[in-house]
XYZ file of C-alpha atoms in Angstrom:
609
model
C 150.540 95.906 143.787
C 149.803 98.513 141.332
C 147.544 97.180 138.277
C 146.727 99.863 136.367
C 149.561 100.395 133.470
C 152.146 103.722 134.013
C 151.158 104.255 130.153
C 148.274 104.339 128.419
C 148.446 102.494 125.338
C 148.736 105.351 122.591
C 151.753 106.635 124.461
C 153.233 102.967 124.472
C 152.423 103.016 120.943
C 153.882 106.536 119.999
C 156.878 105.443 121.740
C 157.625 101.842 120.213
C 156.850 103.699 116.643
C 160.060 106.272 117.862
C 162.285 103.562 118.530
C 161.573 101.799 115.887
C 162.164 104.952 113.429
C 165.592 105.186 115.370
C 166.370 101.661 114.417
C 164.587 99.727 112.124
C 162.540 102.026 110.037
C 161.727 98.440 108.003
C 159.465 97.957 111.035
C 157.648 101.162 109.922
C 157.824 100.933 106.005
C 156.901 97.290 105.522
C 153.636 96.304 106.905
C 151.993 99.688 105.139
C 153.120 97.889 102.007
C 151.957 94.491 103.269
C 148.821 95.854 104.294
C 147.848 97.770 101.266
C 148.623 94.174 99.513
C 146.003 92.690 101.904
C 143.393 95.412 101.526
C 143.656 94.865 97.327
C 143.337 91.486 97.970
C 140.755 91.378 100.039
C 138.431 93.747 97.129
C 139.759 91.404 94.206
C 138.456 88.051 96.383
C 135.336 90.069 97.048
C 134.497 90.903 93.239
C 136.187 88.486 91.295
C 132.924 85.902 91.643
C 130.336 88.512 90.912
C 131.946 90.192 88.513
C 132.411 87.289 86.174
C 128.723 86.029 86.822
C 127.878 89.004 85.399
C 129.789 88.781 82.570
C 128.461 85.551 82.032
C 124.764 86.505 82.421
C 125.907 89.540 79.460
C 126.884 86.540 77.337
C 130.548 88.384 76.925
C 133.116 87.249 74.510
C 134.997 84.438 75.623
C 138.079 86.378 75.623
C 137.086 89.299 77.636
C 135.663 86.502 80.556
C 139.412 85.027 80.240
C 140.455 88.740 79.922
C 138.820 89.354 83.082
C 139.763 86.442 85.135
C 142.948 86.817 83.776
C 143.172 90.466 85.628
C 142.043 89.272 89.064
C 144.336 86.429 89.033
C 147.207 88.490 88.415
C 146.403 90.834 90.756
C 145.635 88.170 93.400
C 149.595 86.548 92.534
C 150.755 89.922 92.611
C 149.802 90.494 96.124
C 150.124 87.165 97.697
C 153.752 87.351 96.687
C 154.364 90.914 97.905
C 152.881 90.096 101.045
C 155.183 87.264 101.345
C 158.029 89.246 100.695
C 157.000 91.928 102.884
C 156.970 89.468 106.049
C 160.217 87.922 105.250
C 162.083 91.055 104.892
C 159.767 92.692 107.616
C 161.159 89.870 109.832
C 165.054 91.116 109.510
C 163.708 94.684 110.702
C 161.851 92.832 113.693
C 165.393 91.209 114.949
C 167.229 94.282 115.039
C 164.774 95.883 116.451
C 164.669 93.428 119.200
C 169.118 93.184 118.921
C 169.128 97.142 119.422
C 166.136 97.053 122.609
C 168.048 94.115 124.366
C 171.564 96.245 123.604
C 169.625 99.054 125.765
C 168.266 96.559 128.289
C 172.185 95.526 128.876
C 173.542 99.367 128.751
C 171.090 100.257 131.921
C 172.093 97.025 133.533
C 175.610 98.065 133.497
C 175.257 101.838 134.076
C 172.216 101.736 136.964
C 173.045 103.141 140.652
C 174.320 100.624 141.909
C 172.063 100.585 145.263
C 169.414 99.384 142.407
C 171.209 95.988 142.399
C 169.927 95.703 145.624
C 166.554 96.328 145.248
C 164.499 93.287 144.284
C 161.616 95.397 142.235
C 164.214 96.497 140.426
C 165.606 93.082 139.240
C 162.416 91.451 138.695
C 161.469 94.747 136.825
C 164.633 93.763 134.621
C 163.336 90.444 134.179
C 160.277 91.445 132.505
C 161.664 93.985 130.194
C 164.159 91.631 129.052
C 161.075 89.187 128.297
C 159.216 92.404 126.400
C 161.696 92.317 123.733
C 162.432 88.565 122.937
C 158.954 87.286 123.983
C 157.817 85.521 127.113
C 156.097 85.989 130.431
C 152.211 86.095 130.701
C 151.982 87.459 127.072
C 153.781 84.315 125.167
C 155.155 85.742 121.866
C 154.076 89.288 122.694
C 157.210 91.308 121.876
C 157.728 95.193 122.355
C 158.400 95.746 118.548
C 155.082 94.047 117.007
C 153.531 97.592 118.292
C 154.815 99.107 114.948
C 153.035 96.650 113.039
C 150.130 96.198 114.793
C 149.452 99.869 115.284
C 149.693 99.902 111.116
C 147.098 97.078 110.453
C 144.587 98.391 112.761
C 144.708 101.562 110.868
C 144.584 100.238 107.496
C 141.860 98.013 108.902
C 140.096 100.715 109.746
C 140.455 101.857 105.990
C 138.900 98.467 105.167
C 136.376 98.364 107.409
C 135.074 101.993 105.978
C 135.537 100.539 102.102
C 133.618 97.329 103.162
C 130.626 99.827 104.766
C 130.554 101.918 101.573
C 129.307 98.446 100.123
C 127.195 97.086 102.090
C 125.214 100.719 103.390
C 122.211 99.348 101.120
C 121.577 96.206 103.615
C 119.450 96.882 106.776
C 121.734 99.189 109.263
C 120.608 96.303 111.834
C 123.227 93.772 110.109
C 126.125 96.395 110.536
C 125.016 97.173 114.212
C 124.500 93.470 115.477
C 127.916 92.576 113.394
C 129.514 95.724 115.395
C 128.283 94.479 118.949
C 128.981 90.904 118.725
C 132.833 91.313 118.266
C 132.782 94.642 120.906
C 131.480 92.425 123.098
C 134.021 89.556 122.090
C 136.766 91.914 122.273
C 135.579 92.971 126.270
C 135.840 89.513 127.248
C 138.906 88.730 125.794
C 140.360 92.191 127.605
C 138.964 90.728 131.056
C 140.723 87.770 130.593
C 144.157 89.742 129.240
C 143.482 92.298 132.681
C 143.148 89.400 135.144
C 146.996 88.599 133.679
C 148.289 91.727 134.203
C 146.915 92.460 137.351
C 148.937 88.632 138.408
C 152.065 89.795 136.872
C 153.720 90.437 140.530
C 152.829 86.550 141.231
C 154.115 85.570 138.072
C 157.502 87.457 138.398
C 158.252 86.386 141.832
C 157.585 82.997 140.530
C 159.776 83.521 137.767
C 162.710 84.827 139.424
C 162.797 82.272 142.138
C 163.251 79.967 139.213
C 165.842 81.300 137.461
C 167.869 81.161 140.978
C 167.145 77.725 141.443
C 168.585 77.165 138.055
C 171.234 79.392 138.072
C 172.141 77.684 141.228
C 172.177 74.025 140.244
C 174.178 75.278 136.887
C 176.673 77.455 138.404
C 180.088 75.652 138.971
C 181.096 76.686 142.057
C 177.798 75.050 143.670
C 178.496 71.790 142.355
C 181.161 70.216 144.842
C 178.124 71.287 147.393
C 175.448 69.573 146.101
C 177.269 66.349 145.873
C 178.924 66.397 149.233
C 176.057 67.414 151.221
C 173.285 65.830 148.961
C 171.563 68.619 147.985
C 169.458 67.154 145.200
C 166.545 66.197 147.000
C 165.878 69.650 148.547
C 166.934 71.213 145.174
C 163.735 69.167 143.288
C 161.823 70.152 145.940
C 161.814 73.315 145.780
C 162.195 73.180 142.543
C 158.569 70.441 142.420
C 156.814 73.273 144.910
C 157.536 76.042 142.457
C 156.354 74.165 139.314
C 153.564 73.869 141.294
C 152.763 77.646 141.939
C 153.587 77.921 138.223
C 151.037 75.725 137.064
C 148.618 76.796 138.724
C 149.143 80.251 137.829
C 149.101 79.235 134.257
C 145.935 76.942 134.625
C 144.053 79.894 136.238
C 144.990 81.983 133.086
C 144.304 79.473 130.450
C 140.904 78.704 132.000
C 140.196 82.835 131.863
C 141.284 82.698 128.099
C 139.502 79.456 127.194
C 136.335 80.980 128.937
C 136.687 84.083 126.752
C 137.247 82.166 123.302
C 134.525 79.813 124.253
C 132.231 82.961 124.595
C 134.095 84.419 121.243
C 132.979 81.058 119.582
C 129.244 81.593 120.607
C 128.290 84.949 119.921
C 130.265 84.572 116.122
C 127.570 81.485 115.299
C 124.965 83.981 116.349
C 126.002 86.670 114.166
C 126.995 84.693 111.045
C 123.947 82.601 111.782
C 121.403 86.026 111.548
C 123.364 88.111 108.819
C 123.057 84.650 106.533
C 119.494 83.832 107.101
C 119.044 88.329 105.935
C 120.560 87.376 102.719
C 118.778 84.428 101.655
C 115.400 86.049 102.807
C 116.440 88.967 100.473
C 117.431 86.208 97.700
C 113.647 84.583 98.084
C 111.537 87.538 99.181
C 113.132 90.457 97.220
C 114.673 88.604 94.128
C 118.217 89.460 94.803
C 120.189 88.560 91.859
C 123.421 85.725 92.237
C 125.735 87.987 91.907
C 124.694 90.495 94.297
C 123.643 87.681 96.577
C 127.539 86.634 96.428
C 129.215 90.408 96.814
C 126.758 90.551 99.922
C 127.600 87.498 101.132
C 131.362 87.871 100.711
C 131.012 91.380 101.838
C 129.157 90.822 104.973
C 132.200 88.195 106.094
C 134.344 90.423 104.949
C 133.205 93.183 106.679
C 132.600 90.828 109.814
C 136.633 89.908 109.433
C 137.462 93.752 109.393
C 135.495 94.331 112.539
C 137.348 91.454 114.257
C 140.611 92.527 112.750
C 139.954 96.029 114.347
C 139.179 94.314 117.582
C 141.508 91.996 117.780
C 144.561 94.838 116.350
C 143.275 96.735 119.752
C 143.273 93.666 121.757
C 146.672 92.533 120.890
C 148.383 96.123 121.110
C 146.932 96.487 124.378
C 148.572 92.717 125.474
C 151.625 94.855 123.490
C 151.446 97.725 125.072
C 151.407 96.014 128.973
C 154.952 94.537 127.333
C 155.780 98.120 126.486
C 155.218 99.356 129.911
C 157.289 96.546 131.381
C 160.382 97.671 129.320
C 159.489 101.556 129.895
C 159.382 101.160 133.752
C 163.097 99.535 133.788
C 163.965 102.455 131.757
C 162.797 104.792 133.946
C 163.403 103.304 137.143
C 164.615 106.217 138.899
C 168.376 106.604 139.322
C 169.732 107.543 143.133
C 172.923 108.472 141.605
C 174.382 111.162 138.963
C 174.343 108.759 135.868
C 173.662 111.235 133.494
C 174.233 114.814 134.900
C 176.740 116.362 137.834
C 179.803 117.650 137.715
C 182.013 116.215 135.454
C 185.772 114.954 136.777
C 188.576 113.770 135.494
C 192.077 112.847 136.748
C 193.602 115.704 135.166
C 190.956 117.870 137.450
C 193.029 117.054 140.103
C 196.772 116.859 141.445
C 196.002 114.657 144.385
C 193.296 113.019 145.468
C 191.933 113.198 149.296
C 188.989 111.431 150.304
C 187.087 111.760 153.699
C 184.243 110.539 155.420
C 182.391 112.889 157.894
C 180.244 111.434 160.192
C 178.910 108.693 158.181
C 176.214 105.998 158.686
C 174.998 103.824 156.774
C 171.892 101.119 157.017
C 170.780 98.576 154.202
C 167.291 99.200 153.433
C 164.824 97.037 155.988
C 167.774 96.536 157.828
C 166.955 97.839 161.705
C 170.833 98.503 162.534
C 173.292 100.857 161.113
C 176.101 98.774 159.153
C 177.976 101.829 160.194
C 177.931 104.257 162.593
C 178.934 107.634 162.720
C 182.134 107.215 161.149
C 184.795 109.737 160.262
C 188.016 109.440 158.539
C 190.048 111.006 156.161
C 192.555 109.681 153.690
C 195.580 111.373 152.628
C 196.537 111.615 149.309
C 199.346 109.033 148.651
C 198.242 107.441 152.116
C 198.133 103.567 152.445
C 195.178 102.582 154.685
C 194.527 99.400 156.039
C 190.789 98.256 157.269
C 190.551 95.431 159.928
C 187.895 93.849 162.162
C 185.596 90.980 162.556
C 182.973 89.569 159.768
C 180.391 91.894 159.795
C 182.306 95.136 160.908
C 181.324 97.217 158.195
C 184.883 96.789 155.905
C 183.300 96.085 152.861
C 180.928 98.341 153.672
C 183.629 100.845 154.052
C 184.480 100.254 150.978
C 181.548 100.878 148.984
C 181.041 104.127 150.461
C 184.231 105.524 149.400
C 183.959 104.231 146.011
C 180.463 105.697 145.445
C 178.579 102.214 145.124
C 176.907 103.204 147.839
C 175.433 106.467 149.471
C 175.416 106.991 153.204
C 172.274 106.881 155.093
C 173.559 109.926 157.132
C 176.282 112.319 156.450
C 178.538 112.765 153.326
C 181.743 110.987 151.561
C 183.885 113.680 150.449
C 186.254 114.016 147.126
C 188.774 117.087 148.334
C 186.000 118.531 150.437
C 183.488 118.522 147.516
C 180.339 115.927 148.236
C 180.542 113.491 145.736
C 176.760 113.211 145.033
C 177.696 116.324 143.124
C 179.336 114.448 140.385
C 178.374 112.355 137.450
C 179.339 109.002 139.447
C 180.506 107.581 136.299
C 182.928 110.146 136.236
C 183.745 109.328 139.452
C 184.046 105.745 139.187
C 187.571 106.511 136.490
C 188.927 107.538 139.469
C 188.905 104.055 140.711
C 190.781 101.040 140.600
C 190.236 97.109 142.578
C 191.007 94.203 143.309
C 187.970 92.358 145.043
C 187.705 89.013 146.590
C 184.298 88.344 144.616
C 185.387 89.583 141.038
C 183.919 88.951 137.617
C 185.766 87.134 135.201
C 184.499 87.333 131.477
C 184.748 84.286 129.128
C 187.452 85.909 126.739
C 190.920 85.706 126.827
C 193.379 86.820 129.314
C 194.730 90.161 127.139
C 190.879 91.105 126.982
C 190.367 90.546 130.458
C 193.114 92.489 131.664
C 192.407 95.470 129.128
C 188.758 95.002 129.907
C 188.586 95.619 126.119
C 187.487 93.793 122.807
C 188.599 96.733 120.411
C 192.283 98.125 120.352
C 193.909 98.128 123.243
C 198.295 98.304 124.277
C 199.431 94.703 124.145
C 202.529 96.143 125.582
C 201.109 97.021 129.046
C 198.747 94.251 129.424
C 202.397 91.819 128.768
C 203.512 94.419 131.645
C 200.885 94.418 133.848
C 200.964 90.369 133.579
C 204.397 90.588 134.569
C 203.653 92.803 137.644
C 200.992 90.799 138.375
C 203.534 87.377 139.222
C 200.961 85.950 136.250
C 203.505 85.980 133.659
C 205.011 82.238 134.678
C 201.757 80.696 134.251
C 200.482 81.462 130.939
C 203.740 82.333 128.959
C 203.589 78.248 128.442
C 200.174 78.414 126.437
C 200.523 78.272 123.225
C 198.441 81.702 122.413
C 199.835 83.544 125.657
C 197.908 86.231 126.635
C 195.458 85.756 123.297
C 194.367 82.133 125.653
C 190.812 82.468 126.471
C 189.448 81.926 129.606
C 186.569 79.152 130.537
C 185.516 76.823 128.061
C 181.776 77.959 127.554
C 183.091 80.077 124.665
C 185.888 77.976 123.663
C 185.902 74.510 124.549
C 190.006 74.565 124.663
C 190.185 77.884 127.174
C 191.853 77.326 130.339
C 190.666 77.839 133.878
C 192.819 79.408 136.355
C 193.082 78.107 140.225
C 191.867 80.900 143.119
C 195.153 82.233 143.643
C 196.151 82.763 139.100
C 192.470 84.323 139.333
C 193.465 86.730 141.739
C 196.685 87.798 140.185
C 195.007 88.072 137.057
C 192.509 90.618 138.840
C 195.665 92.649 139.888
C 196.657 92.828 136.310
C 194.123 94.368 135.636
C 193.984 96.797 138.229
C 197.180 97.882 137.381
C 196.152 98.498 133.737
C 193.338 100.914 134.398
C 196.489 102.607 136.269
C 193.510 104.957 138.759
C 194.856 107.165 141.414
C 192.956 105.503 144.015
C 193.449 101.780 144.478
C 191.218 99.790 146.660
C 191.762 96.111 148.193
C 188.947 93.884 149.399
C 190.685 90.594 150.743
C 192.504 90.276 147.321
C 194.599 87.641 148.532
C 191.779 85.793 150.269
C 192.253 82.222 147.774
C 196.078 82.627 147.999
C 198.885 80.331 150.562
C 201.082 82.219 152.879
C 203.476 82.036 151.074
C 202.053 83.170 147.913
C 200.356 85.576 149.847
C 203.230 87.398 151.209
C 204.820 87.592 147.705
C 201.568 89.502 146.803
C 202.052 91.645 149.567
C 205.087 92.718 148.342
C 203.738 93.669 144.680
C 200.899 95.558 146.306
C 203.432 97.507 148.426
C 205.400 98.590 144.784
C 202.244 99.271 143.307
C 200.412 101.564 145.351
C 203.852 103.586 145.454
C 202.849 107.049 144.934
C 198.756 106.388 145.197
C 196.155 106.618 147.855
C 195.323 102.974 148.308
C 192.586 101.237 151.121
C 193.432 97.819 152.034
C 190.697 94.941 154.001
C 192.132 92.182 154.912
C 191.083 89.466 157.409
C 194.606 88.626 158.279
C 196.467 91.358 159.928
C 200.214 90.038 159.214
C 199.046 91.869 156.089
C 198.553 95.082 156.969
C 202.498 95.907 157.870
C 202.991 97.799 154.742
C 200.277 100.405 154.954
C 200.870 103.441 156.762
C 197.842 103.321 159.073
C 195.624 100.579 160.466
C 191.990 101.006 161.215
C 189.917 99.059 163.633
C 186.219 98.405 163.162
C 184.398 96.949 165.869
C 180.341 96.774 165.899
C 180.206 99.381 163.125
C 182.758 102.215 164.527
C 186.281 102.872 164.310
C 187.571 101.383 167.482
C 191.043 101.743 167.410
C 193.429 103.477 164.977
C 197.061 103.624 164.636
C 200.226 101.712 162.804
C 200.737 97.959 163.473
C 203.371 98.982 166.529
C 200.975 101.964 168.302
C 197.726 99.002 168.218
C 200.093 96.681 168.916
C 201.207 98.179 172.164
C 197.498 100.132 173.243
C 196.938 96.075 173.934
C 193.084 96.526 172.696
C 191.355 94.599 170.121
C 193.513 94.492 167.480
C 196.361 93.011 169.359
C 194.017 90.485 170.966
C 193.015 89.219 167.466
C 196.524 89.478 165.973
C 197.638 86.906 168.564
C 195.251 84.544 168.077
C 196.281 84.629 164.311
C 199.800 84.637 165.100
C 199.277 81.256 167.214
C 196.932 79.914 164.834
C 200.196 80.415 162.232
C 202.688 79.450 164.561
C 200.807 75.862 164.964
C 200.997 75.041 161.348
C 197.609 76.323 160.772
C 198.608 77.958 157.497
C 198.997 74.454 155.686
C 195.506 74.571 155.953
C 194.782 77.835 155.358
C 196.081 77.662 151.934
């Protein structure tokens, strides 16, 4: 556990002040103005008493002492009312700041290497930054952005600290000093009790994460039948009672660290106000100190014992701010594995035909103590259809991955016509790309906008196409908004939702309207009947006509369409060949295609489906 910050807290603070210049330059502009309205009203509360005592004690005309007040109450309305101003509009600049910082929080989320998905620093590291910007975590209501404004008052405090000095530098420099100490030493405690947070913040994340999956869990839809038909409840709210409990107790340690501190805080500021006040009036009885220089001191001295803590508590809080900064700034800068950014650019018009091989690649999930794969080689032609079979847990998907750059190999290279593909930008390499996977993301938003994967302009024309390809067409030209229907109902309470098999054709549409060279399968037809099935079968085989296409499928009656048929057994290419050549070399393939074939022939489909 690492508990010193990455960043000290001037960089954190040089860095919040350039995004906010970027984006809200409110953020900047505003509190100057609202703190130059605090520091003027801060001198007119301080001289407004003495100065019309002494006018009184002059015996002034009655309408120069209205005169007077007059002035300071003016200026006093003048300021309250800009400062009010100042917050509300400083308070639009604050949520776009915090709009922009979470729109940056979601771009790396969707552009990271995607081996960082895997990595459980890396999520919980994406936790926290998300909690920087809108407030939450240790630090409640501690957001990245209040670094502008916070680094602004503690300067101008400063200014008002040195204006309040300049008044009182005729008192005894012991005042000043013991008025310095006591809030130094209030600020130290406080710190401890801020550090002992930070340093937990690993606890507190873990914590935090397991209870968003529980939630997530219990909330997600496709959970539900299980809960109810296997009773799931009781060992949901335990787990859910046993983490509630960690939680608590984290908390209660923390609050008793910050009550401690204020506690102290309280103590040492009766001290202080109790020894500067009992100065005054000695210098009132002793040394005939007139009313209204007894009141500027007086004023002064908690004024100038409110700039100190101001100061203090400015640093305090921007250092609280600047462990949120840190959190965001290490999710930035998590490093990337992959060619996000730079590499070699491609393109489909770079090439004429695509040919991708694998030589001699392995590949092992991180803590995992076996390869996935093993010393694999393969190449694929360009136009070639390839099909990948084998077991659960032969390394398909796997496969897969590789050859789509999700994943780099653990040993040896994946290969783009002979050129390594960690030498391009992988987003680059990604256009080159399109799929159909059994797991695929649906977004709530209608059917045109998932197919076009689009909310701006997009060709209406080939999305009504590509439904039409897709065998979708039947289903949803009865709605009354067609393809403009949105899907789910958390957006829309009237959307529709689409069975397995309408999902799955829906994902094909949508392959088909990215229209990549390379088109890869991952049991697409996995939630689909026979019957259906084989009807998709036949719209894959017209659609990867004239593209290089990988096909994993669980059933091998599927596979008769692609031009060659891999094998994977225990992480290796066992056997490789058409359906006919594996069919007669009598190995492992044709073992497993008869058991399917019986399983079929005895009416196991009907439940298949």
């Amino acid at each position: 556990m690492k508990n010193k910050p990455q960043y000290s807290v001037l960089q954190n603070v040089i860095y919040a002040m350039g995004l906010a210049w970027r984006h809200a330059k409110l953020l900047i502009v505003l509190p100057i103005c609202s703190a130059v309205a605090s520091i003027t009203t801060n001198l007119a509360q301080l001289y407004i008493a003495p100065t019309i005592l002494r006018k009184v004690e002059q015996l002034v005309p009655l309408g120069e002492l209205l005169g007077t007040i007059g002035l300071f109450t003016l200026v006093l309305v003048v300021c309250a009312s800009l400062k009010t101003y100042f917050k509300e509009i400083g308070y639009v600049g604050s949520v776009r700041m915090s709009h922009e910082m979470n729109k940056v929080i979601m771009n790396k989320a969707c552009t990271t290497s995607y081996p960082n998905e895997l990595i459980t620093e890396f999520r919980s590291k994406q936790t926290e930054a998300y909690k920087a910007v809108i407030g939450g975590g240790l630090f409640r209501n501690t957001r990245l952005e209040t670094a502008v404004p916070l680094s602004v008052d503690l300067i101008l405090a400063v200014v008002g600290f040195a204006l309040y000095l300049m008044i009182l530098r005729n008192l005894h420099p012991f005042l000043m000093v013991l008025t310095v100490a006591v809030s130094v030493v209030s600020y130290f405690v406080s710190k401890y009790a801020n550090d002992w947070a930070y340093q937990h913040r690993v606890e507190h994340q873990g914590i935090t994460m397991k209870k968003h999956y529980v939630t997530d869990f219990v909330m997600d839809n496709s959970a539900a039948k299980d809960i109810r038909i296997f009773g799931m409840r009781d060992w949901l709210s335990d787990v859910w009672a046993s983490l509630g409990a960690a939680w608590f107790a984290l908390y209660r340690r923390r609050e008793g660290k910050l009550f401690a501190a204020k506690v102290a805080d309280a103590a040492l500021t009766f001290l202080k106000n109790g020894i500067a006040y009992w100065y005054l009036i000695s210098l009132a009885l002793n040394d005939g100190l007139g009313v209204p220089e007894f009141l500027l001191y007086f004023s002064a001295v908690s004024g100038f014992t409110g700039w100190v803590t101001t100061i203090l508590n400015n640093i305090s809080a921007l250092h609280k701010t600047s462990l949120q900064i840190c959190a965001y700034r290490e999710y930035m800068d998590y490093p990337e594995p992959f060619n996000i950014v730079g590499g070699q650019s491609v393109s489909r018009d770079d090439f004429s035909e695509y040919e991708l091989r694998l030589e001699d690649v392995s590949f092992r999930y991180e803590k995992s103590e076996e390869d996935i794969l093993s010393h694999v080689s393969l190449t694929i032609k360009p136009g070639e259809k390839l099909a990948i079979v084998g077991l659960n847990g032969a390394g398909k998907t796997t496969l897969i991955k590789l050859l789509c750059g999700y994943l780099d190999p653990t040993e040896g290279r994946v290969l783009l016509n002979g050129q390594d593909i960690r030498e391009f930008n992988r987003r680059d390499y990604y256009t080159l790309f399109t799929a159909v996977f059994q797991d695929f993301s649906r977004f709530e938003a209608t059917i045109a906008q998932n197919v076009a994967q689009s909310f701006g302009e997009f060709d209406r024309a080939r999305v009504d196409d590509c439904v039409k390809r897709s065998g979708l067409w039947e289903t949803i030209k009865h709605y009354p908004k067609g393809i403009d229907t949105m899907l789910g109902k958390l957006m829309d309470e009237n959307g529709v939702e689409l069975s397995g098999g309408q999902n799955q054709r829906l994902m094909l549409a949508r392959a088909l309207y990215k229209d990549a060279p390379i088109l890869l399968l991952d049991e697409p037809t996995a939630a689909l009947d026979p019957i259906a099935e084989n009807d998709m079968y036949q719209r894959y085989n017209e659609m990867t006509a004239g593209r290089t296409s990988v096909y994993i499928s669980h059933r091998l009656a599927s596979t008769r369409f692609c031009d060659r048929i891999l094998f994977l057994e225990n992480g290796c290419i066992a056997e490789e060949g058409t359906h006919e050549q594996l069919m007669a070399l009598g190995g492992g393939y044709c073992t497993l295609f008869n058991v399917q074939s019986q399983y079929y022939q005895e009416g196991g489909a009907e439940h298949e489906a």
